[in-house]
């Protein structure tokens, strides 16, 4: 491990220009694009899971809906919370990689408008993105739902004071988590810049860098000059997978409550279903 760190320090020293460019672009991406929406999303999700836990709500479709609405990496986070509170259930551990996808705001404002530039119909894009998630969620829920319904007689009411306490705890937790995720975004932005700098062959650099980080990967796909149908397919596949940076963020947020090996496997399954859905809508229908 020490030798790896020394090698990295050496590389960063002799390649200081692309490293600095990567840090700057990573800071800009995190500060201007990711953090504003992510921080609010984290606070809302943290408050929500505290309220759900206090009221003893264990419906599996709650975690599916919240995961889809809040985006990376909150989908996996709420699954880790569910698994923590229901350790005997396999549902959340099998669902984390499926519902941990970009938020609707990110998909529409960034991916559809800025990356795809409305080259396909908005409804087609949303169907390609969400239909595979819904199909996989229904299958997994049917296979692994243990019918944990909690105590229906509990009538816990959330007072204003308790809600304020939940909010303060959520803010503290969100700041810590957001800063950790920002470090991953900056690190992977540096790696992307180093790969582009060290590999002059654009096609090879494209193949290596696209799966690393979703925002940079989408921008690289956009500027690659691909045919429209291939461009759309690669975009929705990266949306489904999220990139290696999201895998590391998920591991950071979920700690030991979610299996990363299972998470990656679930992501690959989701990518296959997404590819089939996209090809049917683009080439057949």
PDB file of C-alpha atoms in Angstrom:
ATOM      1  CA  UNK A   1       0.000   0.000   0.000  1.00  0.00           C
ATOM      2  CA  UNK A   2       2.845   2.384   0.868  1.00  0.00           C
ATOM      3  CA  UNK A   3       4.529   1.717  -2.490  1.00  0.00           C
ATOM      4  CA  UNK A   4       1.274   2.469  -4.319  1.00  0.00           C
ATOM      5  CA  UNK A   5       0.915   5.774  -2.473  1.00  0.00           C
ATOM      6  CA  UNK A   6       4.535   6.721  -3.304  1.00  0.00           C
ATOM      7  CA  UNK A   7       3.977   5.880  -6.983  1.00  0.00           C
ATOM      8  CA  UNK A   8       0.839   8.011  -7.031  1.00  0.00           C
ATOM      9  CA  UNK A   9       2.702  10.912  -5.422  1.00  0.00           C
ATOM     10  CA  UNK A  10       5.417  10.596  -8.063  1.00  0.00           C
ATOM     11  CA  UNK A  11       2.888  10.558 -10.912  1.00  0.00           C
ATOM     12  CA  UNK A  12       1.018  13.527  -9.484  1.00  0.00           C
ATOM     13  CA  UNK A  13       4.319  15.424  -9.214  1.00  0.00           C
ATOM     14  CA  UNK A  14       5.469  14.913 -12.791  1.00  0.00           C
ATOM     15  CA  UNK A  15       1.961  15.368 -14.183  1.00  0.00           C
ATOM     16  CA  UNK A  16       1.047  18.382 -12.092  1.00  0.00           C
ATOM     17  CA  UNK A  17      -0.725  20.234 -14.949  1.00  0.00           C
ATOM     18  CA  UNK A  18      -3.388  17.581 -15.762  1.00  0.00           C
ATOM     19  CA  UNK A  19      -3.716  16.850 -12.039  1.00  0.00           C
ATOM     20  CA  UNK A  20      -4.446  20.501 -11.275  1.00  0.00           C
ATOM     21  CA  UNK A  21      -6.836  20.675 -14.219  1.00  0.00           C
ATOM     22  CA  UNK A  22      -8.615  17.601 -12.890  1.00  0.00           C
ATOM     23  CA  UNK A  23      -8.884  19.085  -9.399  1.00  0.00           C
ATOM     24  CA  UNK A  24     -10.282  22.342 -10.798  1.00  0.00           C
ATOM     25  CA  UNK A  25     -12.803  20.587 -13.037  1.00  0.00           C
ATOM     26  CA  UNK A  26     -13.760  18.249 -10.179  1.00  0.00           C
ATOM     27  CA  UNK A  27     -14.267  21.158  -7.787  1.00  0.00           C
ATOM     28  CA  UNK A  28     -16.355  22.974 -10.387  1.00  0.00           C
ATOM     29  CA  UNK A  29     -18.428  19.873 -11.108  1.00  0.00           C
ATOM     30  CA  UNK A  30     -19.015  19.187  -7.420  1.00  0.00           C
ATOM     31  CA  UNK A  31     -19.573  22.780  -6.337  1.00  0.00           C
ATOM     32  CA  UNK A  32     -21.684  24.015  -9.236  1.00  0.00           C
ATOM     33  CA  UNK A  33     -23.435  20.907 -10.581  1.00  0.00           C
ATOM     34  CA  UNK A  34     -23.597  18.195  -7.923  1.00  0.00           C
ATOM     35  CA  UNK A  35     -23.501  19.686  -4.429  1.00  0.00           C
ATOM     36  CA  UNK A  36     -26.487  22.108  -4.599  1.00  0.00           C
ATOM     37  CA  UNK A  37     -29.001  19.422  -5.549  1.00  0.00           C
ATOM     38  CA  UNK A  38     -27.216  16.576  -3.757  1.00  0.00           C
ATOM     39  CA  UNK A  39     -27.055  18.367  -0.399  1.00  0.00           C
ATOM     40  CA  UNK A  40     -30.770  19.162  -0.339  1.00  0.00           C
ATOM     41  CA  UNK A  41     -31.525  15.633  -1.512  1.00  0.00           C
ATOM     42  CA  UNK A  42     -29.401  14.199   1.303  1.00  0.00           C
ATOM     43  CA  UNK A  43     -31.188  16.315   3.922  1.00  0.00           C
ATOM     44  CA  UNK A  44     -34.641  15.343   2.651  1.00  0.00           C
ATOM     45  CA  UNK A  45     -33.690  11.654   2.468  1.00  0.00           C
ATOM     46  CA  UNK A  46     -32.131  11.682   5.957  1.00  0.00           C
ATOM     47  CA  UNK A  47     -35.206  13.334   7.467  1.00  0.00           C
ATOM     48  CA  UNK A  48     -37.485  10.939   5.601  1.00  0.00           C
ATOM     49  CA  UNK A  49     -35.731   7.767   6.785  1.00  0.00           C
ATOM     50  CA  UNK A  50     -35.813   9.032  10.371  1.00  0.00           C
ATOM     51  CA  UNK A  51     -39.547   9.697  10.143  1.00  0.00           C
ATOM     52  CA  UNK A  52     -40.171   6.300   8.517  1.00  0.00           C
ATOM     53  CA  UNK A  53     -38.091   4.551  11.168  1.00  0.00           C
ATOM     54  CA  UNK A  54     -39.870   6.405  14.001  1.00  0.00           C
ATOM     55  CA  UNK A  55     -43.294   5.516  12.589  1.00  0.00           C
ATOM     56  CA  UNK A  56     -42.130   1.917  11.963  1.00  0.00           C
ATOM     57  CA  UNK A  57     -43.007   1.869   8.256  1.00  0.00           C
ATOM     58  CA  UNK A  58     -41.432  -1.079   6.420  1.00  0.00           C
ATOM     59  CA  UNK A  59     -43.168  -1.059   3.036  1.00  0.00           C
ATOM     60  CA  UNK A  60     -40.683  -2.121   0.296  1.00  0.00           C
ATOM     61  CA  UNK A  61     -42.285   0.221  -2.226  1.00  0.00           C
ATOM     62  CA  UNK A  62     -41.442   3.184  -0.010  1.00  0.00           C
ATOM     63  CA  UNK A  63     -37.723   2.530  -0.527  1.00  0.00           C
ATOM     64  CA  UNK A  64     -38.281   2.041  -4.275  1.00  0.00           C
ATOM     65  CA  UNK A  65     -40.144   5.346  -4.658  1.00  0.00           C
ATOM     66  CA  UNK A  66     -37.729   7.300  -2.461  1.00  0.00           C
ATOM     67  CA  UNK A  67     -34.733   5.782  -4.218  1.00  0.00           C
ATOM     68  CA  UNK A  68     -36.029   6.730  -7.666  1.00  0.00           C
ATOM     69  CA  UNK A  69     -36.920  10.269  -6.627  1.00  0.00           C
ATOM     70  CA  UNK A  70     -33.736  11.187  -4.733  1.00  0.00           C
ATOM     71  CA  UNK A  71     -31.043   9.796  -7.055  1.00  0.00           C
ATOM     72  CA  UNK A  72     -27.401   8.749  -6.553  1.00  0.00           C
ATOM     73  CA  UNK A  73     -26.380   7.580  -3.974  1.00  0.00           C
ATOM     74  CA  UNK A  74     -29.555   8.005  -1.907  1.00  0.00           C
ATOM     75  CA  UNK A  75     -31.198   4.978  -3.502  1.00  0.00           C
ATOM     76  CA  UNK A  76     -28.508   2.734  -2.054  1.00  0.00           C
ATOM     77  CA  UNK A  77     -28.478   4.722   1.195  1.00  0.00           C
ATOM     78  CA  UNK A  78     -32.150   4.088   1.931  1.00  0.00           C
ATOM     79  CA  UNK A  79     -31.616   0.401   1.089  1.00  0.00           C
ATOM     80  CA  UNK A  80     -28.783   0.264   3.637  1.00  0.00           C
ATOM     81  CA  UNK A  81     -31.067   1.909   6.200  1.00  0.00           C
ATOM     82  CA  UNK A  82     -33.817  -0.663   5.458  1.00  0.00           C
ATOM     83  CA  UNK A  83     -31.343  -3.549   5.770  1.00  0.00           C
ATOM     84  CA  UNK A  84     -29.986  -2.112   9.031  1.00  0.00           C
ATOM     85  CA  UNK A  85     -33.481  -2.057  10.524  1.00  0.00           C
ATOM     86  CA  UNK A  86     -34.500  -5.399   8.960  1.00  0.00           C
ATOM     87  CA  UNK A  87     -31.304  -7.502   9.040  1.00  0.00           C
ATOM     88  CA  UNK A  88     -33.240 -10.723   8.433  1.00  0.00           C
ATOM     89  CA  UNK A  89     -34.566  -9.415   5.099  1.00  0.00           C
ATOM     90  CA  UNK A  90     -32.618  -9.814   1.812  1.00  0.00           C
ATOM     91  CA  UNK A  91     -34.836  -7.371  -0.070  1.00  0.00           C
ATOM     92  CA  UNK A  92     -32.819  -4.169   0.342  1.00  0.00           C
ATOM     93  CA  UNK A  93     -29.511  -5.904  -0.325  1.00  0.00           C
ATOM     94  CA  UNK A  94     -30.900  -7.216  -3.628  1.00  0.00           C
ATOM     95  CA  UNK A  95     -32.557  -3.918  -4.565  1.00  0.00           C
ATOM     96  CA  UNK A  96     -29.779  -1.374  -3.953  1.00  0.00           C
ATOM     97  CA  UNK A  97     -28.187  -1.586  -7.407  1.00  0.00           C
ATOM     98  CA  UNK A  98     -31.551  -1.369  -9.151  1.00  0.00           C
ATOM     99  CA  UNK A  99     -33.045   1.773  -7.612  1.00  0.00           C
ATOM    100  CA  UNK A 100     -29.757   3.653  -7.196  1.00  0.00           C
ATOM    101  CA  UNK A 101     -30.034   5.676 -10.408  1.00  0.00           C
ATOM    102  CA  UNK A 102     -29.795   9.409 -11.269  1.00  0.00           C
ATOM    103  CA  UNK A 103     -32.558  11.631  -9.899  1.00  0.00           C
ATOM    104  CA  UNK A 104     -35.312  12.876 -12.236  1.00  0.00           C
ATOM    105  CA  UNK A 105     -33.902  16.417 -11.975  1.00  0.00           C
ATOM    106  CA  UNK A 106     -30.440  15.254 -13.094  1.00  0.00           C
ATOM    107  CA  UNK A 107     -31.860  13.100 -15.878  1.00  0.00           C
ATOM    108  CA  UNK A 108     -34.010  15.856 -17.357  1.00  0.00           C
ATOM    109  CA  UNK A 109     -31.965  19.011 -16.733  1.00  0.00           C
ATOM    110  CA  UNK A 110     -28.486  17.583 -17.376  1.00  0.00           C
ATOM    111  CA  UNK A 111     -28.743  14.362 -19.360  1.00  0.00           C
ATOM    112  CA  UNK A 112     -31.754  15.035 -21.586  1.00  0.00           C
ATOM    113  CA  UNK A 113     -31.263  18.772 -22.185  1.00  0.00           C
ATOM    114  CA  UNK A 114     -27.470  19.241 -22.009  1.00  0.00           C
ATOM    115  CA  UNK A 115     -26.137  15.862 -23.130  1.00  0.00           C
ATOM    116  CA  UNK A 116     -28.749  14.384 -25.468  1.00  0.00           C
ATOM    117  CA  UNK A 117     -29.907  17.884 -26.474  1.00  0.00           C
ATOM    118  CA  UNK A 118     -33.442  16.547 -26.969  1.00  0.00           C
ATOM    119  CA  UNK A 119     -32.351  14.265 -29.836  1.00  0.00           C
ATOM    120  CA  UNK A 120     -35.066  11.788 -28.817  1.00  0.00           C
ATOM    121  CA  UNK A 121     -38.558  12.230 -27.421  1.00  0.00           C
ATOM    122  CA  UNK A 122     -38.631  12.963 -23.674  1.00  0.00           C
ATOM    123  CA  UNK A 123     -41.187  10.210 -23.054  1.00  0.00           C
ATOM    124  CA  UNK A 124     -39.051   7.648 -24.889  1.00  0.00           C
ATOM    125  CA  UNK A 125     -36.042   8.682 -22.818  1.00  0.00           C
ATOM    126  CA  UNK A 126     -37.930   8.372 -19.524  1.00  0.00           C
ATOM    127  CA  UNK A 127     -39.414   5.007 -20.519  1.00  0.00           C
ATOM    128  CA  UNK A 128     -35.957   3.657 -21.435  1.00  0.00           C
ATOM    129  CA  UNK A 129     -34.633   4.874 -18.083  1.00  0.00           C
ATOM    130  CA  UNK A 130     -37.415   3.904 -15.688  1.00  0.00           C
ATOM    131  CA  UNK A 131     -39.148   0.880 -17.225  1.00  0.00           C
ATOM    132  CA  UNK A 132     -36.154  -1.463 -16.635  1.00  0.00           C
ATOM    133  CA  UNK A 133     -35.953  -0.237 -13.026  1.00  0.00           C
ATOM    134  CA  UNK A 134     -39.663  -0.884 -12.475  1.00  0.00           C
ATOM    135  CA  UNK A 135     -39.487  -4.350 -14.073  1.00  0.00           C
ATOM    136  CA  UNK A 136     -36.454  -5.380 -11.999  1.00  0.00           C
ATOM    137  CA  UNK A 137     -37.953  -3.906  -8.813  1.00  0.00           C
ATOM    138  CA  UNK A 138     -41.205  -5.844  -9.273  1.00  0.00           C
ATOM    139  CA  UNK A 139     -39.306  -9.109  -9.836  1.00  0.00           C
ATOM    140  CA  UNK A 140     -36.989  -8.585  -6.859  1.00  0.00           C
ATOM    141  CA  UNK A 141     -39.838  -7.511  -4.570  1.00  0.00           C
ATOM    142  CA  UNK A 142     -41.817 -10.604  -5.558  1.00  0.00           C
ATOM    143  CA  UNK A 143     -38.829 -12.899  -4.912  1.00  0.00           C
ATOM    144  CA  UNK A 144     -37.377 -11.382  -1.747  1.00  0.00           C
ATOM    145  CA  UNK A 145     -40.219  -9.555   0.006  1.00  0.00           C
ATOM    146  CA  UNK A 146     -40.505 -11.064   3.479  1.00  0.00           C
ATOM    147  CA  UNK A 147     -43.788  -9.252   4.191  1.00  0.00           C
ATOM    148  CA  UNK A 148     -42.246  -7.233   7.001  1.00  0.00           C
ATOM    149  CA  UNK A 149     -45.076  -4.863   7.788  1.00  0.00           C
ATOM    150  CA  UNK A 150     -44.111  -3.625  11.244  1.00  0.00           C
ATOM    151  CA  UNK A 151     -46.519  -3.023  14.076  1.00  0.00           C
ATOM    152  CA  UNK A 152     -49.647  -1.531  12.539  1.00  0.00           C
ATOM    153  CA  UNK A 153     -50.976  -0.610  15.976  1.00  0.00           C
ATOM    154  CA  UNK A 154     -48.174   1.868  16.572  1.00  0.00           C
ATOM    155  CA  UNK A 155     -49.437   5.448  16.323  1.00  0.00           C
ATOM    156  CA  UNK A 156     -46.243   7.424  16.791  1.00  0.00           C
ATOM    157  CA  UNK A 157     -46.800  11.083  16.030  1.00  0.00           C
ATOM    158  CA  UNK A 158     -43.937  13.288  14.885  1.00  0.00           C
ATOM    159  CA  UNK A 159     -43.979  16.479  16.939  1.00  0.00           C
ATOM    160  CA  UNK A 160     -42.483  19.787  15.807  1.00  0.00           C
ATOM    161  CA  UNK A 161     -39.630  19.411  18.294  1.00  0.00           C
ATOM    162  CA  UNK A 162     -38.830  15.913  17.074  1.00  0.00           C
ATOM    163  CA  UNK A 163     -38.990  17.069  13.463  1.00  0.00           C
ATOM    164  CA  UNK A 164     -36.489  19.830  14.255  1.00  0.00           C
ATOM    165  CA  UNK A 165     -34.218  17.249  15.882  1.00  0.00           C
ATOM    166  CA  UNK A 166     -34.468  15.038  12.786  1.00  0.00           C
ATOM    167  CA  UNK A 167     -33.607  18.040  10.594  1.00  0.00           C
ATOM    168  CA  UNK A 168     -30.519  18.965  12.649  1.00  0.00           C
ATOM    169  CA  UNK A 169     -29.266  15.371  12.631  1.00  0.00           C
ATOM    170  CA  UNK A 170     -29.910  15.182   8.884  1.00  0.00           C
ATOM    171  CA  UNK A 171     -27.920  18.369   8.203  1.00  0.00           C
ATOM    172  CA  UNK A 172     -24.916  17.114  10.208  1.00  0.00           C
ATOM    173  CA  UNK A 173     -24.988  13.740   8.481  1.00  0.00           C
ATOM    174  CA  UNK A 174     -25.490  15.295   5.030  1.00  0.00           C
ATOM    175  CA  UNK A 175     -22.528  17.677   5.358  1.00  0.00           C
ATOM    176  CA  UNK A 176     -20.181  14.834   6.300  1.00  0.00           C
ATOM    177  CA  UNK A 177     -21.432  12.537   3.538  1.00  0.00           C
ATOM    178  CA  UNK A 178     -21.475  15.241   0.846  1.00  0.00           C
ATOM    179  CA  UNK A 179     -17.850  16.184   1.561  1.00  0.00           C
ATOM    180  CA  UNK A 180     -16.783  12.540   1.285  1.00  0.00           C
ATOM    181  CA  UNK A 181     -18.596  12.170  -2.025  1.00  0.00           C
ATOM    182  CA  UNK A 182     -17.024  15.422  -3.241  1.00  0.00           C
ATOM    183  CA  UNK A 183     -13.586  13.951  -2.582  1.00  0.00           C
ATOM    184  CA  UNK A 184     -14.451  10.954  -4.781  1.00  0.00           C
ATOM    185  CA  UNK A 185     -15.709  13.222  -7.582  1.00  0.00           C
ATOM    186  CA  UNK A 186     -12.485  15.272  -7.507  1.00  0.00           C
ATOM    187  CA  UNK A 187     -10.325  12.137  -7.394  1.00  0.00           C
ATOM    188  CA  UNK A 188     -12.051  10.567 -10.398  1.00  0.00           C
ATOM    189  CA  UNK A 189     -11.923  13.868 -12.284  1.00  0.00           C
ATOM    190  CA  UNK A 190      -8.150  13.815 -11.806  1.00  0.00           C
ATOM    191  CA  UNK A 191      -7.983  10.201 -13.020  1.00  0.00           C
ATOM    192  CA  UNK A 192     -10.013  11.071 -16.145  1.00  0.00           C
ATOM    193  CA  UNK A 193      -7.659  13.953 -16.955  1.00  0.00           C
ATOM    194  CA  UNK A 194      -4.604  11.742 -16.444  1.00  0.00           C
ATOM    195  CA  UNK A 195      -5.982   9.029 -18.733  1.00  0.00           C
ATOM    196  CA  UNK A 196      -6.744  11.573 -21.482  1.00  0.00           C
ATOM    197  CA  UNK A 197      -3.263  13.061 -21.062  1.00  0.00           C
ATOM    198  CA  UNK A 198      -1.374   9.748 -21.074  1.00  0.00           C
ATOM    199  CA  UNK A 199      -3.355   7.975 -23.827  1.00  0.00           C
ATOM    200  CA  UNK A 200      -3.307   9.947 -27.096  1.00  0.00           C
ATOM    201  CA  UNK A 201      -5.597   7.465 -28.861  1.00  0.00           C
ATOM    202  CA  UNK A 202      -9.019   9.024 -28.327  1.00  0.00           C
ATOM    203  CA  UNK A 203     -11.045   5.822 -28.822  1.00  0.00           C
ATOM    204  CA  UNK A 204      -9.064   3.940 -26.175  1.00  0.00           C
ATOM    205  CA  UNK A 205      -9.245   6.900 -23.785  1.00  0.00           C
ATOM    206  CA  UNK A 206     -13.007   7.046 -24.388  1.00  0.00           C
ATOM    207  CA  UNK A 207     -13.467   3.369 -23.524  1.00  0.00           C
ATOM    208  CA  UNK A 208     -11.418   3.717 -20.317  1.00  0.00           C
ATOM    209  CA  UNK A 209     -12.792   7.011 -19.010  1.00  0.00           C
ATOM    210  CA  UNK A 210     -16.527   6.656 -19.727  1.00  0.00           C
ATOM    211  CA  UNK A 211     -17.233   4.038 -17.015  1.00  0.00           C
ATOM    212  CA  UNK A 212     -15.272   5.969 -14.381  1.00  0.00           C
ATOM    213  CA  UNK A 213     -17.527   8.938 -13.526  1.00  0.00           C
ATOM    214  CA  UNK A 214     -20.992   9.645 -14.887  1.00  0.00           C
ATOM    215  CA  UNK A 215     -20.824  13.429 -15.445  1.00  0.00           C
ATOM    216  CA  UNK A 216     -17.429  13.372 -17.183  1.00  0.00           C
ATOM    217  CA  UNK A 217     -18.377  10.154 -18.979  1.00  0.00           C
ATOM    218  CA  UNK A 218     -21.560  11.649 -20.408  1.00  0.00           C
ATOM    219  CA  UNK A 219     -19.668  14.725 -21.625  1.00  0.00           C
ATOM    220  CA  UNK A 220     -17.062  12.496 -23.320  1.00  0.00           C
ATOM    221  CA  UNK A 221     -19.794  10.459 -25.027  1.00  0.00           C
ATOM    222  CA  UNK A 222     -21.442  13.670 -26.229  1.00  0.00           C
ATOM    223  CA  UNK A 223     -18.209  14.903 -27.827  1.00  0.00           C
ATOM    224  CA  UNK A 224     -17.282  11.540 -29.358  1.00  0.00           C
ATOM    225  CA  UNK A 225     -19.133  12.057 -32.656  1.00  0.00           C
ATOM    226  CA  UNK A 226     -21.050   8.785 -32.434  1.00  0.00           C
ATOM    227  CA  UNK A 227     -24.137   8.047 -34.512  1.00  0.00           C
ATOM    228  CA  UNK A 228     -27.325   9.200 -32.801  1.00  0.00           C
ATOM    229  CA  UNK A 229     -28.656   5.735 -31.952  1.00  0.00           C
ATOM    230  CA  UNK A 230     -25.302   4.553 -30.531  1.00  0.00           C
ATOM    231  CA  UNK A 231     -24.954   7.854 -28.678  1.00  0.00           C
ATOM    232  CA  UNK A 232     -28.359   7.361 -27.030  1.00  0.00           C
ATOM    233  CA  UNK A 233     -27.613   3.733 -26.152  1.00  0.00           C
ATOM    234  CA  UNK A 234     -24.284   4.582 -24.487  1.00  0.00           C
ATOM    235  CA  UNK A 235     -25.876   7.462 -22.608  1.00  0.00           C
ATOM    236  CA  UNK A 236     -28.725   5.429 -21.093  1.00  0.00           C
ATOM    237  CA  UNK A 237     -26.343   2.576 -20.259  1.00  0.00           C
ATOM    238  CA  UNK A 238     -24.051   4.933 -18.346  1.00  0.00           C
ATOM    239  CA  UNK A 239     -27.118   6.371 -16.599  1.00  0.00           C
ATOM    240  CA  UNK A 240     -28.029   2.848 -15.491  1.00  0.00           C
ATOM    241  CA  UNK A 241     -24.539   1.862 -14.326  1.00  0.00           C
ATOM    242  CA  UNK A 242     -23.507   5.215 -12.860  1.00  0.00           C
ATOM    243  CA  UNK A 243     -19.777   4.658 -13.141  1.00  0.00           C
ATOM    244  CA  UNK A 244     -17.054   3.423 -10.818  1.00  0.00           C
ATOM    245  CA  UNK A 245     -17.185   6.689  -8.871  1.00  0.00           C
ATOM    246  CA  UNK A 246     -20.804   5.967  -7.903  1.00  0.00           C
ATOM    247  CA  UNK A 247     -19.778   2.469  -6.795  1.00  0.00           C
ATOM    248  CA  UNK A 248     -17.177   4.004  -4.478  1.00  0.00           C
ATOM    249  CA  UNK A 249     -19.688   6.595  -3.234  1.00  0.00           C
ATOM    250  CA  UNK A 250     -22.195   3.825  -2.542  1.00  0.00           C
ATOM    251  CA  UNK A 251     -19.610   1.877  -0.566  1.00  0.00           C
ATOM    252  CA  UNK A 252     -18.834   5.047   1.408  1.00  0.00           C
ATOM    253  CA  UNK A 253     -22.484   5.799   2.198  1.00  0.00           C
ATOM    254  CA  UNK A 254     -23.741   2.271   2.825  1.00  0.00           C
ATOM    255  CA  UNK A 255     -20.742   0.969   4.794  1.00  0.00           C
ATOM    256  CA  UNK A 256     -21.248  -2.742   5.541  1.00  0.00           C
ATOM    257  CA  UNK A 257     -25.032  -2.914   5.175  1.00  0.00           C
ATOM    258  CA  UNK A 258     -24.980  -3.409   1.385  1.00  0.00           C
ATOM    259  CA  UNK A 259     -22.814  -5.936  -0.480  1.00  0.00           C
ATOM    260  CA  UNK A 260     -20.841  -4.105  -3.180  1.00  0.00           C
ATOM    261  CA  UNK A 261     -20.359  -7.344  -5.131  1.00  0.00           C
ATOM    262  CA  UNK A 262     -24.113  -7.848  -5.281  1.00  0.00           C
ATOM    263  CA  UNK A 263     -24.546  -4.156  -6.078  1.00  0.00           C
ATOM    264  CA  UNK A 264     -22.273  -4.401  -9.134  1.00  0.00           C
ATOM    265  CA  UNK A 265     -24.029  -7.576 -10.280  1.00  0.00           C
ATOM    266  CA  UNK A 266     -27.411  -5.841  -9.962  1.00  0.00           C
ATOM    267  CA  UNK A 267     -26.065  -2.905 -11.971  1.00  0.00           C
ATOM    268  CA  UNK A 268     -24.984  -5.224 -14.768  1.00  0.00           C
ATOM    269  CA  UNK A 269     -28.431  -6.867 -14.802  1.00  0.00           C
ATOM    270  CA  UNK A 270     -30.073  -3.429 -14.954  1.00  0.00           C
ATOM    271  CA  UNK A 271     -27.784  -2.436 -17.845  1.00  0.00           C
ATOM    272  CA  UNK A 272     -28.780  -5.551 -19.802  1.00  0.00           C
ATOM    273  CA  UNK A 273     -32.503  -4.895 -19.269  1.00  0.00           C
ATOM    274  CA  UNK A 274     -31.978  -1.217 -20.167  1.00  0.00           C
ATOM    275  CA  UNK A 275     -30.114  -2.154 -23.352  1.00  0.00           C
ATOM    276  CA  UNK A 276     -32.909  -4.522 -24.426  1.00  0.00           C
ATOM    277  CA  UNK A 277     -35.568  -1.883 -23.675  1.00  0.00           C
ATOM    278  CA  UNK A 278     -33.662   0.825 -25.547  1.00  0.00           C
ATOM    279  CA  UNK A 279     -33.055  -1.355 -28.596  1.00  0.00           C
ATOM    280  CA  UNK A 280     -36.733  -2.338 -28.744  1.00  0.00           C
ATOM    281  CA  UNK A 281     -37.895   1.289 -28.549  1.00  0.00           C
ATOM    282  CA  UNK A 282     -35.255   2.684 -30.915  1.00  0.00           C
ATOM    283  CA  UNK A 283     -34.987  -0.029 -33.571  1.00  0.00           C
ATOM    284  CA  UNK A 284     -38.246  -1.986 -33.414  1.00  0.00           C
ATOM    285  CA  UNK A 285     -41.112   0.255 -32.297  1.00  0.00           C
TER     286      UNK A 285
END
